[in-house]
Amino acid sequence: MKILVCISHVPDTTSKINFTDGDTKFDTNGVQFVINPNDEFGLTRAMWFKEKQGASVTIVNVGGPETEPTLRKALAIGADEAIRINATPTDGFFVAKELAKVVSEGNYDLVIAGRESIDYNGGMVPGMLATFTDANFVNMCIGLEIEGTSATAIREIDGGKETISTNLPLVVGCQKGIVEEKDLRIPNMRGIMMARKKQLTVLEPSTSESHTKIASFEKPAAKGAVKLVDKDNLDELISLLHNEAKVI
Amino acid sequence: MKPDLFEAPDYYQLDDLLSEEHKLVRDAARSWVKKDISPIIEDYAQKAEFPNQIINGLAEIGAFGPYIPEKYGGAGLDQISYGLIMQEIERGDSGVRSTASVQSSLVMYPIYKYGTEEQRKKYLPKLASGAFMGCFGLTEPNHGSNPGGMETKFKDMGDYYLLNGAKMWISNAPFADIAVVWAKNEEGRIYGLLVERGMEGFSTPETHNKWSLRASATGELIFDNVKVPKENLLPNKSGLGAPLGCLDSARFGIAWGAIGAAMDCYDTALRYSKERIQFDKPIGATQLQQKKLAEMITEITKAQLLAWRLGVLRNEGKATTAQISMAKRNNVEMAINIAREARQMLGGMGITGEYSIMRHMMNLESVITYEGTHDIHLLITGADITGLPAFK
């Protein structure tokens, strides 16, 4: 089984978010980047398929050279090879188009992507990628088993779970649950040493087509001051909610 | 114990000075410390017990001889990588870092540098994987700052060497499989001998009731007519310069390690200062607390630059013993001062084991003493700049 895991290079969750260029660009100064957490859950599941079922695992990213440390970390965790499509990921459509070309040319049986990246939270790529490659698609995937060409996937739905039987080729948009946080792997020294020798292929993009453009970013309003009201003073609470907050 | 919320300070964007691989190695060590050290270390320190279960993890992140070539089981990394691993481990606990320092710099390093090819092949892969743990015997009850005065001696008996003497304050001694022991031959020349657990007359009683490095095992090495096979002598270097070469490597690691302890104390105090409300505002909004924090980050940044530059010099084979002394001395003092100030910022909370600060503070009392005391390093710098040794 050939598995392709899509890896986004995203700011660490503790990063301070600022914008530049008239609030149209994310300010990367001083920001640490990590593997998108949803993708890391998927990569960890792919490693399981590699070790238990002999699958090969390729990782792919659409991004500039600055994303290579993130790819190298995924190789150190155990992926076999990496592909970087040398382009700025302008929108979900563009990224899905570029990935679709890699998927088709590489004849992957299973594509695992995070259901969304935690930077722009578009959530579009897995679905579009399945459409462009004519593959089956399961989103919000929290469990995945493969046997031969059959797949059983568990999907999170409102208030419960849904178990789906489908076939390869398959694209899954995964999230925490496909593996748990305790299953995530820290690259060990052996893995880091091996990652030095693994292939990282850089491909030029085939199109520059994108359909959306960021007009501007805006941060949520800063939290206001908090007023504490004694639990026995409900009249004051109601008065504040009515007269000051004007919510009742 | 509170959850480990550590965020590493990098005020001068020193990450830009590191390679992609440096950061990968460091981040792996950092993640491992968060996962496997932070949740357990306070408990082990309180119990004064070494957490044996972490040995495998230390080996996995490359903490044992990262700069030893791959053909001997090492990772073939550079000196900065070694420093970064030590920094991250000491961010968790100086005692755990001590275990890794000893294994790397004081056991694997002398076998690699001064040993035969047979000795390298026999011991280094097992030491790198943690299958064998080692310790280093230089200090004696009557000879601390003056190791050249050592009394431990060995005699050539034809088929073997007969070793007699005692070593003290030896990290890893209680569980070590092998000891690199420095002893004088009949002519008074110092050599390294590899003494294995189980050799008759060799014992390693544990040192109890330490107030520092409580999660690290310390002991004595006692040699009572131990017959050491002749092939266990490290032949390629003798004299006091041989053990001092190992100390150069270990002190370099300590210069980085101390930054880790300081970072943890600073990060804890910074977070606490923003959360702790007194007089209706966070204590971090007061000038006296800001002075402490601003001085801490300034000192950490200076120490980081010193360590990084020393790493470059080590990589180029140009770092001198005196340069290493300066970094060890400066960075450990920096860390212990930050630990003490941070302890005060946390008030009573800084006293309890809920926060790591007081554990770091007590650990650093050992770190400022071992591998050359704070004062001896000053004299090394003094001798270096004046050309006039003031030891005697």
XYZ file of C-alpha atoms in Angstrom:
640
model
C 0.000 0.000 0.000
C 1.307 3.418 -0.983
C 0.334 6.151 1.435
C 0.714 9.883 0.887
C 0.462 12.095 3.957
C -0.138 15.804 3.355
C 1.848 17.932 5.779
C 1.127 21.593 6.442
C 3.776 23.786 8.015
C 1.916 25.895 10.579
C 2.734 28.285 13.434
C 3.106 26.651 16.828
C -0.075 26.939 18.850
C 1.636 29.191 21.393
C 2.687 31.753 18.731
C 1.729 35.388 19.060
C -0.311 36.281 15.979
C 0.380 39.585 14.218
C -0.136 40.868 10.685
C 1.891 43.026 8.307
C 1.390 44.724 4.925
C -1.809 46.496 5.936
C -3.178 43.435 7.735
C -2.963 41.268 4.625
C -0.045 39.045 5.626
C 0.765 36.918 8.629
C 3.883 38.182 10.408
C 6.224 35.195 10.657
C 8.946 37.076 12.550
C 9.977 35.113 15.621
C 7.307 32.454 15.007
C 8.140 28.756 15.452
C 6.604 26.389 12.930
C 5.436 22.839 13.509
C 3.710 19.995 11.671
C -0.001 20.797 11.545
C -1.400 18.807 14.510
C -4.185 17.162 12.469
C -1.561 16.057 9.925
C 0.658 14.705 12.684
C -2.175 12.474 13.895
C -2.473 11.214 10.311
C 1.269 10.701 9.926
C 1.323 8.674 13.128
C -1.460 6.425 11.799
C 0.466 6.068 8.530
C 3.512 4.926 10.523
C 1.315 2.247 12.071
C 0.323 1.006 8.584
C 3.993 1.048 7.616
C 5.065 -1.013 10.586
C 2.127 -3.444 10.743
C 1.178 -3.780 7.089
C 4.340 -2.881 5.218
C 2.967 0.315 3.664
C 5.293 2.916 2.180
C 4.818 6.460 3.432
C 5.542 9.557 1.346
C 4.926 13.033 2.738
C 4.053 16.075 0.659
C 3.848 19.783 1.278
C 3.076 22.828 -0.801
C 5.411 25.553 0.411
C 8.737 27.328 0.122
C 12.147 26.110 1.319
C 11.294 27.342 4.837
C 8.981 24.320 5.235
C 11.790 21.788 4.793
C 12.622 21.503 8.536
C 9.027 20.429 9.093
C 9.358 17.810 6.353
C 12.697 16.662 7.753
C 11.042 16.156 11.141
C 8.345 14.010 9.518
C 11.104 11.986 7.831
C 12.833 11.619 11.208
C 9.565 10.310 12.653
C 9.728 7.616 9.986
C 8.243 8.660 6.614
C 10.211 7.164 3.716
C 10.509 10.136 1.398
C 9.295 13.695 0.990
C 8.025 15.869 -1.843
C 7.879 19.649 -1.649
C 5.966 21.582 -4.252
C 7.850 24.814 -4.408
C 5.044 27.382 -4.209
C 3.268 29.623 -1.756
C 0.025 27.905 -0.754
C -2.282 30.723 -1.791
C -5.614 28.978 -1.250
C -7.185 25.562 -0.777
C -8.057 25.153 -4.433
C -4.480 25.776 -5.553
C -3.045 23.424 -2.931
C -5.560 20.672 -3.792
C -4.791 21.029 -7.520
C -1.065 20.693 -6.919
C -1.497 17.762 -4.555
C -3.853 16.032 -7.021
C -1.073 15.981 -9.587
C 1.288 14.291 -7.107
C -1.401 11.783 -6.110
C -2.205 10.856 -9.718
C 1.398 10.568 -10.834
C 2.412 8.593 -7.758
C -0.558 6.170 -7.821
C -1.142 6.421 -4.087
C -3.744 4.089 -2.605
C -4.413 6.152 0.463
C -4.051 9.879 1.031
C -4.162 11.100 4.612
C -4.541 14.815 5.273
C -5.540 16.703 8.378
C -9.188 17.792 8.182
C -7.911 21.361 8.333
C -4.686 23.197 9.032
C -4.611 25.197 12.232
C -3.324 28.360 10.570
C -5.974 29.411 8.045
C -8.479 26.667 8.952
C -9.777 26.424 5.393
C -10.721 22.762 5.655
C -11.124 22.532 1.875
C -8.109 20.579 0.674
C -9.036 16.958 1.532
C -12.478 17.145 -0.103
C -11.229 18.926 -3.211
C -8.315 16.499 -3.489
C -10.703 13.520 -3.416
C -12.787 15.134 -6.149
C -9.821 15.972 -8.380
C -8.416 12.436 -8.061
C -11.759 10.649 -8.245
C -11.123 8.909 -4.915
C -13.483 8.033 -2.089
C -13.525 10.525 0.747
C -14.070 10.420 4.490
C -13.782 13.608 6.486
C -13.537 14.105 10.272
C -11.920 10.674 10.372
C -11.239 9.362 13.906
C -10.484 5.741 13.091
C -9.118 3.935 10.052
C -8.453 0.284 9.233
C -7.372 -1.055 5.842
C -7.602 -4.631 4.654
C -6.546 -5.313 1.091
C -8.413 -2.688 -0.891
C -11.190 -2.282 1.668
C -11.237 0.453 4.246
C -13.274 0.914 7.380
C -13.319 4.465 8.616
C -14.951 6.002 11.644
C -16.197 9.536 11.266
C -17.153 11.940 13.998
C -20.684 13.240 13.568
C -22.813 15.471 15.766
C -23.325 13.632 19.014
C -21.831 10.336 17.896
C -19.809 8.313 15.449
C -20.454 6.855 12.024
C -18.669 3.772 10.705
C -18.151 3.749 6.948
C -17.032 0.915 4.656
C -15.349 2.037 1.500
C -12.580 1.122 -0.910
C -9.214 2.393 -1.938
C -8.211 4.744 -3.428
C -9.305 6.845 -0.521
C -8.687 10.320 0.801
C -9.251 10.919 4.515
C -9.418 14.207 6.344
C -8.346 13.135 9.807
C -8.243 14.608 13.277
C -7.379 13.606 16.829
C -8.871 10.173 17.393
C -7.284 8.519 14.353
C -4.541 8.197 16.944
C -4.428 9.796 20.391
C -1.974 12.403 21.634
C -0.096 9.781 23.660
C 0.604 7.904 20.401
C 2.410 10.850 18.773
C 6.086 10.161 18.221
C 9.141 12.157 19.116
C 11.871 11.684 16.502
C 14.623 9.571 18.017
C 18.295 9.959 17.215
C 18.292 6.962 14.888
C 15.392 8.531 12.981
C 17.127 11.913 12.780
C 20.279 10.271 11.446
C 18.319 8.297 8.855
C 16.360 11.382 7.824
C 19.616 12.983 6.643
C 19.823 10.388 3.872
C 16.167 10.253 2.854
C 15.104 11.837 -0.386
C 13.356 15.211 -0.434
C 12.225 15.969 -3.966
C 11.388 19.533 -4.917
C 8.841 19.935 -7.725
C 7.813 23.165 -9.400
C 4.067 23.937 -9.361
C 2.072 23.091 -12.461
C -0.405 25.954 -12.199
C -0.758 29.265 -10.457
C -4.500 29.083 -10.354
C -6.140 30.296 -7.166
C -9.664 31.494 -6.674
C -9.509 33.502 -3.510
C -7.349 36.276 -2.211
C -6.929 37.539 1.335
C -8.382 41.046 1.527
C -7.469 41.567 5.167
C -7.051 39.894 8.533
C -8.531 41.121 11.767
C -7.807 40.026 15.301
C -10.654 39.456 17.747
C -11.318 42.416 20.014
C -9.185 42.376 23.133
C -10.897 41.021 26.210
C -12.549 43.777 28.221
C -12.293 44.261 31.952
C -14.202 41.806 34.102
C -16.676 42.905 36.756
C -17.279 40.479 39.594
C -20.714 40.484 41.156
C -21.406 38.897 44.481
C -23.537 35.758 44.151
C -26.127 37.205 46.552
C -26.514 40.421 44.583
C -28.625 39.321 41.610
C -30.259 42.730 41.258
C -26.894 44.303 40.489
C -26.101 41.548 37.975
C -29.397 42.070 36.144
C -28.961 45.816 36.194
C -25.433 45.527 34.718
C -26.549 43.099 32.028
C -29.455 45.346 31.133
C -27.971 48.827 31.411
C -24.262 48.317 30.702
C -23.866 45.190 28.606
C -27.305 45.714 27.048
C -27.761 41.999 26.462
C -31.065 41.570 28.316
C 3.335 18.935 39.990
C 1.920 21.531 37.590
C 1.657 20.660 33.877
C 4.847 21.564 32.008
C 3.954 24.741 30.093
C 7.572 25.597 29.274
C 8.232 27.980 26.397
C 11.908 28.464 25.624
C 13.100 32.063 25.611
C 15.078 33.149 22.538
C 15.337 36.894 22.977
C 18.059 37.447 20.380
C 16.694 35.005 17.780
C 19.660 32.748 18.343
C 17.766 29.975 16.591
C 18.938 31.673 13.394
C 22.481 30.612 14.349
C 21.476 26.955 14.510
C 21.192 24.474 11.651
C 18.010 22.663 10.733
C 19.455 19.515 12.323
C 20.437 21.328 15.533
C 16.838 22.427 15.950
C 15.458 18.985 15.146
C 17.750 17.383 17.727
C 16.946 20.027 20.320
C 13.198 19.947 19.748
C 13.168 16.155 20.031
C 15.006 16.375 23.363
C 12.664 19.161 24.481
C 9.566 17.118 23.630
C 10.973 14.073 25.372
C 11.683 16.043 28.543
C 8.111 17.359 28.562
C 6.718 13.884 28.047
C 8.971 11.672 30.146
C 10.838 13.849 32.663
C 8.585 16.687 33.799
C 5.701 14.469 34.963
C 7.869 12.248 37.157
C 10.972 14.135 38.182
C 9.661 15.917 41.253
C 8.502 12.640 42.747
C 11.866 10.953 42.174
C 13.763 13.941 43.541
C 11.589 13.919 46.654
C 12.194 10.189 47.070
C 15.918 10.653 46.314
C 15.730 7.922 43.689
C 17.106 7.717 40.156
C 14.338 6.989 37.622
C 15.808 3.925 35.913
C 13.040 3.821 33.352
C 14.377 6.939 31.578
C 17.652 5.331 30.460
C 16.130 3.990 27.278
C 14.605 7.371 26.465
C 17.911 9.153 27.056
C 19.558 6.769 24.595
C 16.726 7.264 22.078
C 17.146 11.053 21.997
C 20.894 10.626 21.555
C 21.926 11.839 24.998
C 24.641 9.187 25.274
C 27.650 10.174 23.182
C 25.921 12.161 20.445
C 29.281 13.257 19.016
C 30.746 9.736 18.981
C 30.982 8.479 15.361
C 28.171 6.357 14.017
C 30.380 3.293 13.621
C 30.695 3.082 17.399
C 26.964 3.538 17.987
C 27.009 7.318 18.418
C 25.138 9.810 16.290
C 28.130 11.587 14.767
C 26.682 14.979 15.679
C 28.615 18.158 16.354
C 29.362 19.842 19.660
C 26.483 22.316 19.448
C 24.042 19.420 19.145
C 25.595 17.884 22.258
C 25.234 21.200 24.070
C 21.613 21.604 23.018
C 20.737 18.101 24.231
C 22.364 18.855 27.603
C 20.474 22.171 27.779
C 17.136 20.492 27.225
C 17.763 17.662 29.680
C 18.874 20.077 32.396
C 15.772 22.138 31.696
C 14.094 19.066 33.164
C 16.627 18.299 35.896
C 20.361 18.739 36.490
C 20.568 15.255 37.980
C 19.310 13.611 34.800
C 21.681 15.784 32.783
C 24.508 14.685 35.060
C 23.791 11.046 34.228
C 23.929 11.844 30.510
C 27.040 14.058 30.852
C 28.945 11.379 32.704
C 27.998 8.684 30.219
C 28.944 10.874 27.219
C 31.898 12.986 28.285
C 33.456 11.031 31.090
C 32.964 7.444 29.951
C 32.416 7.297 26.194
C 34.771 10.190 25.434
C 37.881 8.688 27.144
C 37.208 5.240 25.668
C 36.881 6.834 22.229
C 39.868 9.179 22.600
C 42.292 7.144 24.707
C 41.122 3.565 24.175
C 42.097 0.819 21.745
C 39.954 -0.154 18.785
C 38.924 -3.319 20.697
C 37.860 -1.258 23.707
C 35.861 1.100 21.484
C 34.046 -1.761 19.789
C 33.429 -3.590 23.035
C 32.029 -0.723 25.083
C 30.868 2.236 22.983
C 27.817 0.719 21.240
C 26.510 -0.636 24.548
C 27.086 2.706 26.261
C 25.338 4.572 23.424
C 22.264 2.356 23.691
C 22.161 2.527 27.483
C 22.655 -1.252 27.748
C 25.772 -0.361 29.757
C 25.921 2.576 32.129
C 29.230 4.076 33.133
C 30.788 6.287 35.784
C 34.039 8.201 36.133
C 36.360 8.014 39.120
C 38.735 10.933 39.558
C 37.815 12.762 42.797
C 38.987 11.168 46.035
C 38.104 11.861 49.671
C 41.360 13.804 50.134
C 41.755 15.135 46.586
C 39.018 17.304 45.064
C 40.396 20.451 43.464
C 43.836 18.847 43.393
C 43.235 15.570 41.542
C 46.935 15.216 40.730
C 47.464 14.311 44.372
C 45.385 11.157 43.997
C 46.251 8.142 46.128
C 44.512 5.428 44.086
C 47.227 3.317 42.523
C 47.801 0.222 40.469
C 50.671 -2.220 40.306
C 51.771 -4.337 37.366
C 51.494 -7.966 38.502
C 52.578 -9.462 35.185
C 49.210 -10.914 34.044
C 47.051 -8.129 35.456
C 47.060 -4.805 37.306
C 46.291 -4.738 41.007
C 44.167 -1.672 41.839
C 43.762 -0.149 45.306
C 42.171 3.066 46.508
C 38.847 4.909 46.739
C 36.923 7.519 44.764
C 34.156 9.767 46.076
C 31.210 11.870 44.801
C 30.814 9.656 41.734
C 27.638 10.179 39.695
C 26.053 6.939 38.412
C 28.344 4.850 40.700
C 25.585 2.828 42.404
C 24.278 1.350 39.143
C 27.218 1.683 36.741
C 28.308 -1.401 34.801
C 31.751 0.040 34.161
C 33.896 2.703 35.782
C 36.616 4.728 34.080
C 39.043 4.976 36.979
C 42.071 7.246 37.101
C 44.971 5.836 39.111
C 48.740 6.155 39.354
C 51.137 3.415 38.300
C 54.246 2.597 40.258
C 56.080 5.511 38.646
C 53.336 7.915 39.705
C 51.960 8.359 36.159
C 48.152 8.666 35.857
C 46.314 6.199 33.588
C 42.661 5.349 32.969
C 41.489 1.805 33.787
C 38.161 0.244 32.882
C 36.822 -1.486 35.967
C 33.751 -3.646 35.505
C 31.043 -4.386 38.035
C 31.549 -7.855 39.419
C 35.338 -7.678 39.587
C 36.371 -9.018 42.962
C 37.159 -6.315 45.508
C 35.229 -3.591 43.638
C 32.229 -2.044 45.450
C 30.086 1.080 44.953
C 28.342 2.182 48.169
C 25.685 4.863 47.612
C 25.975 8.373 49.074
C 22.766 9.209 50.940
C 21.101 12.332 52.336
C 22.048 14.753 49.558
C 20.093 18.011 49.407
C 20.970 18.355 45.735
C 20.811 16.197 42.579
C 18.427 13.993 44.503
C 17.151 12.252 41.362
C 20.697 11.237 40.435
C 22.534 8.337 42.046
C 25.870 9.233 43.634
C 28.315 6.922 45.336
C 31.838 5.883 46.114
C 34.102 3.518 44.228
C 36.152 1.287 46.462
C 38.992 -0.846 45.110
C 40.333 -3.446 47.476
C 42.986 -5.428 45.606
C 40.957 -5.437 42.373
C 42.552 -7.497 39.606
C 42.083 -5.475 36.417
C 42.887 -7.268 33.133
C 45.732 -5.610 31.255
C 43.538 -5.019 28.203
C 41.379 -2.718 30.366
C 44.006 0.026 30.527
C 43.385 3.042 28.264
C 46.770 3.208 26.544
C 46.640 6.252 24.304
C 46.989 9.044 26.831
C 48.406 9.300 30.338
C 49.081 12.021 32.869
C 46.611 14.453 34.441
C 45.850 15.855 30.965
C 43.918 12.677 30.141
C 41.155 13.057 32.752
C 41.234 16.846 32.284
C 40.477 16.342 28.577
C 37.311 14.502 29.612
C 36.441 17.337 31.981
C 36.740 19.843 29.130
C 34.025 17.932 27.315
C 31.822 17.590 30.387
C 32.235 21.232 31.417
C 31.259 22.290 27.931
C 28.040 20.297 28.351
C 27.444 21.879 31.750
C 27.836 25.385 30.295
C 24.876 24.543 28.059
C 22.982 22.541 30.663
C 22.916 25.402 33.143
C 21.144 27.533 30.527
C 18.367 24.951 30.520
C 17.879 25.184 34.285
C 17.913 28.997 34.056
C 15.399 29.007 31.215
C 13.015 26.860 33.208
C 13.241 29.113 36.270
C 12.819 32.266 34.183
C 9.890 30.866 32.222
C 8.159 29.725 35.411
C 8.699 33.076 37.140
C 7.562 35.045 34.081
C 4.335 33.062 33.818
C 3.712 33.291 37.558
C 4.312 37.055 37.574
C 1.523 37.536 35.055
C -0.935 35.357 36.943
C -0.266 36.278 40.558
C -2.404 39.246 41.614
C -1.408 41.391 44.567
C -2.630 44.921 45.268
C -5.176 44.404 42.463
C -2.613 43.880 39.704
C -0.282 41.152 38.478
C 3.025 41.232 40.355
C 4.687 41.314 36.915
C 3.391 44.872 36.547
C 5.585 46.050 39.420
C 9.018 47.497 38.893
C 10.906 45.252 41.289
C 9.597 42.082 39.635
C 10.296 43.472 36.168
C 13.849 44.247 37.215
C 14.349 40.643 38.216
C 12.823 39.311 34.985
C 14.663 41.767 32.737
C 17.984 40.906 34.347
C 17.238 37.200 34.021
C 16.537 37.317 30.280
C 19.592 39.523 29.750
C 21.833 37.050 31.562
C 20.291 34.047 29.791
C 20.848 35.701 26.419
C 24.500 36.437 27.247
C 24.999 32.855 28.435
C 23.414 31.510 25.245
C 25.815 33.546 23.130
C 28.796 32.388 25.180
C 27.767 28.741 24.859
C 27.047 29.018 21.146
C 30.401 30.636 20.409
C 32.185 28.038 22.519
C 30.360 25.367 20.520
C 31.661 26.843 17.280
C 35.184 26.882 18.712
C 34.820 23.265 19.886
C 33.598 22.254 16.428
C 36.684 23.879 14.942
C 38.927 22.199 17.542
C 40.016 25.591 18.830
C 38.361 25.904 22.257
C 40.871 26.077 25.099
C 40.433 24.656 28.585
C 40.409 28.211 29.927
C 37.636 29.254 27.526
C 35.573 26.276 28.650
C 36.193 27.192 32.291
C 34.906 30.692 31.685
C 31.666 29.441 30.155
C 31.074 26.802 32.825
C 31.717 29.277 35.606
C 29.691 32.114 34.140
C 26.705 30.057 33.057
C 26.320 28.064 36.261
C 26.515 31.195 38.383
C 24.011 32.844 36.063
C 21.651 29.896 36.513
C 21.952 29.679 40.284
C 21.319 33.421 40.643
C 18.258 33.190 38.421
C 16.991 30.198 40.380
C 17.333 32.128 43.647
C 15.620 35.257 42.297
C 12.875 33.224 40.656
C 12.343 31.369 43.927
C 11.712 34.681 45.633
C 9.292 35.817 42.951
C 7.126 32.785 43.603
C 7.021 33.493 47.325
C 5.877 30.508 49.338
C 4.881 28.652 46.168
C 8.538 28.645 45.163
C 9.314 26.559 48.219
C 7.029 23.669 47.315
C 7.619 20.869 44.847
C 4.657 22.073 42.814
C 7.114 24.240 40.898
C 10.547 23.173 39.656
C 12.477 26.234 40.837
C 13.722 25.151 44.240
C 14.753 21.757 42.860
C 16.815 23.553 40.200
C 18.223 25.912 42.827
C 19.405 23.054 45.028
C 20.693 21.033 42.064
C 22.780 23.975 40.920
C 24.618 23.993 44.264
C 26.204 20.736 43.097
C 26.694 21.968 39.555
C 28.572 25.048 40.780
C 30.814 22.724 42.829
C 31.489 19.729 40.611
C 33.635 19.560 37.479
C 35.872 22.261 38.872
C 34.519 24.509 41.608
C 33.428 28.062 40.900
C 36.624 29.377 42.509
C 38.960 26.983 40.714
C 37.544 28.066 37.348
C 38.283 31.657 38.333
C 41.880 30.649 39.004
C 42.066 28.903 35.646
C 41.053 32.162 33.961
C 43.457 34.050 36.226
C 46.340 31.755 35.361
C 45.475 31.974 31.673
C 45.486 35.765 31.461
C 48.468 36.408 33.747
C 50.539 33.332 33.045
C 50.906 33.026 36.827
C 49.140 29.988 38.352
C 47.735 30.808 41.790
C 46.604 27.308 42.788
C 49.309 26.689 45.344
